[in-house]
Amino acid sequence: MKRILLFILTNLLVMITIGIILSVFGVSSYLNESGGIDFGSLLVFSAIVGFTGAFISLAMSRWMAKMMMKVQVLKPEDNLSYGERQVVDMVHRLSRAAGLTHMPEVGIYESNEVNAFATGPSKKRSLVAVSSGLLHELDENAVEAIIAHEVAHVANGDMVTMTLLQGVVNTFVVFLSRIAAWAVSRLVKEELAGLVHFIAVIVFQIAFSILGSLVVLAYSRHREFHADAGGAHLAGRDKMIHALRGLKAYQDRMQDSQQTAISTLQISGKKRSALFSTHPDLEERIRRLQAG
């Protein structure tokens, strides 16, 4: 969840920074001489700011994941242990089966949590990483299915699709926040209108970004079902169900723990309110696979 929130926060900070810079240099001239709004100019301005924020976050995603999670990248030519070599071989074998022509980077990060994630700016520059806890807690079949799930995320282009969605959400956030700020600035004295508009833009942008994040999180839950289906296709449905049951057993044991899964495109999420969850309930994911 923290990783999703960091992605959204990065978008927000980039949007605010770009908005301020463009305002300082007079680029954001969406207010016309009569004090009204040129909606065409505002929409173009909003799209520039919104999509720039999303694509900068996408470009930074693999680097941020490595830094945050302290991922040890495993290269095939390195002197790897048996377990590390097995993880690399699984990722490469499943990636070829998924039709990927460029193999993802493979990594392991030290954590007691049972999890894995995929991220990166494109299919050619992706990263699939697993936690040490996952390798210790689950058997080989479950690990294979979980890696297949993450490879399916890469093959489905979920990182780019999520970024495009975030760009659209950002555009509406920038657009609506400035309309709301303009309306508020009309309620104060003329000499204070500029300052009030500037502050109100930031406040409304934060508020609308929180609401917009619900759309992003809803898509995050939706894509998990597709990645489960992709993982079942690559590794086998029985293995995928077996892996999700293993995650459910782990989740039940850890439900009172303070540990939190923090990676975008991860296999498992901590239980929380459905609206603010990055992942559907594991029981529902298992049920859909069994019904499919």
XYZ file of C-alpha atoms in Angstrom:
292
model
C 0.000 0.000 0.000
C 2.850 2.397 0.830
C 4.281 1.845 -2.652
C 0.962 2.798 -4.269
C 0.713 5.849 -2.019
C 4.280 6.829 -2.894
C 3.439 6.590 -6.599
C 0.406 8.849 -6.059
C 2.355 11.230 -3.808
C 5.134 11.493 -6.388
C 2.521 12.371 -9.014
C 1.039 15.009 -6.727
C 4.384 16.607 -5.884
C 5.452 16.637 -9.536
C 2.126 18.190 -10.568
C 2.353 20.909 -7.909
C 5.971 21.667 -8.802
C 5.263 21.863 -12.539
C 2.170 23.957 -11.890
C 4.114 26.443 -9.779
C 6.941 26.674 -12.333
C 4.525 27.229 -15.205
C 2.667 29.841 -13.173
C 5.871 31.707 -12.303
C 6.861 31.836 -15.979
C 3.365 32.861 -17.040
C 2.669 29.713 -19.040
C -0.526 28.888 -17.151
C -2.496 31.781 -18.647
C -5.899 30.120 -18.441
C -7.436 33.154 -16.698
C -8.663 35.626 -19.298
C -8.586 39.406 -19.022
C -12.154 39.630 -17.711
C -11.287 37.393 -14.779
C -12.991 34.320 -16.192
C -11.486 31.015 -17.301
C -10.470 29.938 -20.786
C -11.511 26.295 -20.449
C -9.626 25.227 -23.582
C -6.334 26.645 -22.302
C -6.970 25.209 -18.840
C -7.648 21.733 -20.242
C -4.405 21.775 -22.275
C -2.481 23.052 -19.254
C -4.064 20.353 -17.045
C -3.174 17.555 -19.478
C 0.453 18.739 -19.720
C 0.841 18.885 -15.949
C -1.145 15.691 -15.293
C 0.528 13.389 -17.798
C 3.998 14.789 -17.094
C 3.575 13.875 -13.427
C 2.395 10.363 -14.276
C 5.177 9.634 -16.775
C 7.912 10.992 -14.490
C 6.637 8.642 -11.772
C 6.645 5.759 -14.258
C 10.197 6.539 -15.357
C 11.320 6.500 -11.717
C 9.356 3.387 -10.712
C 12.053 0.728 -11.133
C 14.720 2.894 -9.505
C 12.412 3.779 -6.600
C 11.509 0.129 -6.044
C 15.151 -0.912 -5.911
C 16.001 1.912 -3.520
C 13.005 1.468 -1.209
C 13.139 -2.302 -1.029
C 16.943 -2.588 -1.194
C 16.537 -5.124 -3.975
C 19.548 -7.286 -4.798
C 19.492 -7.669 -8.580
C 20.364 -11.209 -9.701
C 22.251 -11.401 -12.979
C 22.487 -14.768 -14.791
C 26.243 -14.375 -15.229
C 26.835 -13.845 -11.493
C 27.878 -16.567 -9.071
C 24.394 -17.287 -7.710
C 23.246 -19.703 -5.046
C 20.974 -22.584 -6.039
C 17.884 -20.764 -4.772
C 18.807 -17.523 -6.530
C 19.540 -19.362 -9.780
C 16.166 -21.092 -9.492
C 14.343 -17.745 -9.177
C 16.162 -16.299 -12.211
C 15.422 -19.405 -14.280
C 11.730 -19.282 -13.324
C 11.380 -15.615 -14.277
C 13.121 -16.119 -17.620
C 11.260 -19.326 -18.487
C 7.862 -17.843 -17.662
C 8.717 -14.572 -19.432
C 9.530 -16.453 -22.638
C 6.280 -18.413 -22.273
C 4.438 -15.074 -21.935
C 5.981 -13.871 -25.202
C 8.349 -11.303 -23.700
C 11.384 -10.666 -25.902
C 13.320 -8.764 -23.218
C 13.836 -10.556 -19.923
C 12.871 -8.585 -16.797
C 15.503 -7.798 -14.206
C 15.232 -10.299 -11.355
C 15.758 -9.410 -7.726
C 15.398 -10.562 -4.137
C 14.821 -8.274 -1.179
C 15.266 -9.125 2.489
C 11.908 -9.143 4.253
C 9.922 -11.513 6.419
C 6.774 -10.654 4.456
C 5.551 -13.171 1.908
C 5.325 -11.105 -1.246
C 6.584 -10.282 -4.717
C 6.181 -7.385 -7.108
C 6.694 -6.252 -10.675
C 7.403 -2.689 -11.763
C 9.244 -0.683 -14.393
C 8.589 1.875 -17.141
C 8.068 -0.665 -19.945
C 8.132 -4.346 -20.853
C 11.743 -3.888 -21.969
C 12.779 -2.280 -18.661
C 10.830 -4.188 -16.041
C 11.748 -5.688 -12.692
C 10.352 -8.779 -10.986
C 11.399 -9.181 -7.361
C 10.502 -11.618 -4.596
C 10.950 -11.367 -0.854
C 13.205 -13.706 1.079
C 10.164 -14.477 3.245
C 8.260 -15.781 0.228
C 11.069 -18.182 -0.632
C 11.251 -19.419 2.955
C 7.504 -19.758 3.600
C 6.113 -21.214 0.367
C 6.947 -24.311 -1.642
C 8.367 -24.353 -5.163
C 4.988 -24.693 -6.910
C 3.563 -21.686 -5.068
C 6.675 -19.599 -5.783
C 6.438 -20.483 -9.473
C 2.779 -19.430 -9.623
C 3.474 -16.151 -7.840
C 6.308 -15.352 -10.227
C 3.985 -16.222 -13.119
C 1.463 -13.727 -11.704
C 4.112 -10.987 -11.679
C 5.312 -11.865 -15.186
C 1.679 -11.611 -16.310
C 1.607 -8.048 -14.959
C 4.596 -7.223 -17.146
C 3.200 -9.009 -20.209
C -0.170 -7.265 -19.771
C 1.547 -3.863 -19.729
C -0.109 -3.009 -16.421
C 2.550 -0.458 -15.462
C 1.950 1.653 -18.570
C -1.838 1.238 -18.436
C -1.871 2.361 -14.819
C 0.243 5.372 -15.743
C -2.142 6.383 -18.530
C -5.049 6.085 -16.104
C -3.125 8.128 -13.545
C -2.466 10.764 -16.223
C -6.185 11.060 -16.974
C -6.998 11.270 -13.258
C -4.260 13.884 -12.809
C -5.682 15.947 -15.660
C -9.096 16.088 -14.020
C -7.485 16.851 -10.646
C -5.554 19.815 -12.076
C -8.569 21.020 -14.088
C -11.133 20.841 -11.279
C -8.785 22.181 -8.590
C -8.181 25.359 -10.578
C -11.861 25.885 -11.291
C -12.636 25.454 -7.578
C -9.742 27.753 -6.628
C -10.952 30.400 -9.078
C -14.449 30.224 -7.565
C -13.047 30.647 -4.037
C -10.819 33.577 -5.107
C -13.907 35.417 -6.373
C -15.270 35.473 -2.822
C -12.433 37.581 -1.349
C -11.127 41.102 -1.866
C -9.448 41.703 -5.200
C -6.059 42.425 -3.610
C -6.145 39.001 -1.899
C -7.532 37.070 -4.840
C -4.122 36.088 -6.276
C -2.798 34.693 -2.996
C -6.064 32.924 -2.182
C -6.159 31.383 -5.662
C -2.568 30.124 -5.316
C -3.175 28.519 -1.893
C -6.584 27.149 -2.878
C -5.111 25.432 -5.958
C -2.721 23.440 -3.770
C -5.393 22.582 -1.181
C -7.949 21.475 -3.778
C -5.303 19.578 -5.741
C -4.430 17.531 -2.660
C -8.106 16.917 -1.853
C -9.045 15.902 -5.402
C -5.909 13.738 -5.662
C -7.095 11.715 -2.666
C -10.466 11.199 -4.356
C -8.761 10.388 -7.669
C -6.603 7.793 -5.956
C -9.766 5.755 -5.337
C -10.094 5.330 -9.115
C -6.469 4.194 -9.366
C -6.906 1.744 -6.497
C -10.074 0.356 -8.100
C -8.117 -0.360 -11.278
C -5.351 -1.915 -9.186
C -7.872 -4.408 -7.806
C -9.299 -5.073 -11.274
C -5.908 -5.863 -12.804
C -5.142 -8.446 -10.100
C -7.843 -10.777 -11.446
C -6.274 -10.563 -14.922
C -2.801 -11.229 -13.524
C -4.168 -14.240 -11.626
C -5.622 -15.570 -14.889
C -2.310 -14.920 -16.631
C -0.414 -16.671 -13.860
C -2.778 -19.633 -14.099
C -2.188 -19.816 -17.854
C 1.607 -19.740 -17.465
C 2.092 -21.941 -14.404
C -1.165 -23.880 -14.227
C -4.471 -23.112 -12.511
C -3.902 -25.590 -9.682
C -0.551 -24.000 -8.857
C -2.066 -20.502 -8.897
C -4.882 -21.524 -6.557
C -2.364 -23.327 -4.352
C -0.238 -20.144 -4.187
C -3.209 -17.923 -3.285
C -4.245 -20.371 -0.572
C -0.709 -20.209 0.790
C -0.920 -16.413 0.833
C -4.319 -16.613 2.550
C -2.906 -18.885 5.257
C -0.007 -16.471 5.753
C -2.366 -13.472 5.799
C -4.523 -15.120 8.456
C -1.460 -15.739 10.615
C -0.250 -12.180 10.217
C -3.548 -10.285 10.388
C -2.665 -8.770 13.762
C 0.887 -7.973 12.690
C 2.125 -4.488 11.846
C 3.821 -5.756 8.667
C 2.517 -4.143 5.482
C 3.008 -5.118 1.843
C 4.385 -2.019 0.091
C 5.026 -2.748 -3.551
C 3.179 -1.766 -6.677
C 1.986 -4.758 -8.755
C 2.553 -7.021 -5.787
C 0.949 -10.398 -5.251
C -0.655 -9.746 -1.890
C -2.126 -6.822 0.020
C -2.958 -6.352 3.688
C -6.633 -6.473 4.666
C -8.255 -3.017 4.767
C -11.341 -1.150 3.627
C -12.234 -2.288 0.107
C -12.129 1.265 -1.294
C -8.560 1.816 -0.127
C -7.222 -1.640 -0.952
C -4.805 -2.286 -3.809
C -5.875 -5.937 -4.024
C -9.172 -7.857 -4.007
C -9.888 -10.272 -1.192
C -7.879 -13.467 -1.584
C -10.982 -15.640 -1.137
C -12.611 -13.850 -4.084
C -9.480 -14.321 -6.208
C -9.463 -18.044 -5.409
C -13.183 -18.334 -6.116
C -12.817 -16.699 -9.551
C -9.969 -19.010 -10.516
C -11.957 -22.055 -9.443
C -14.993 -20.866 -11.388
C -12.961 -20.017 -14.493
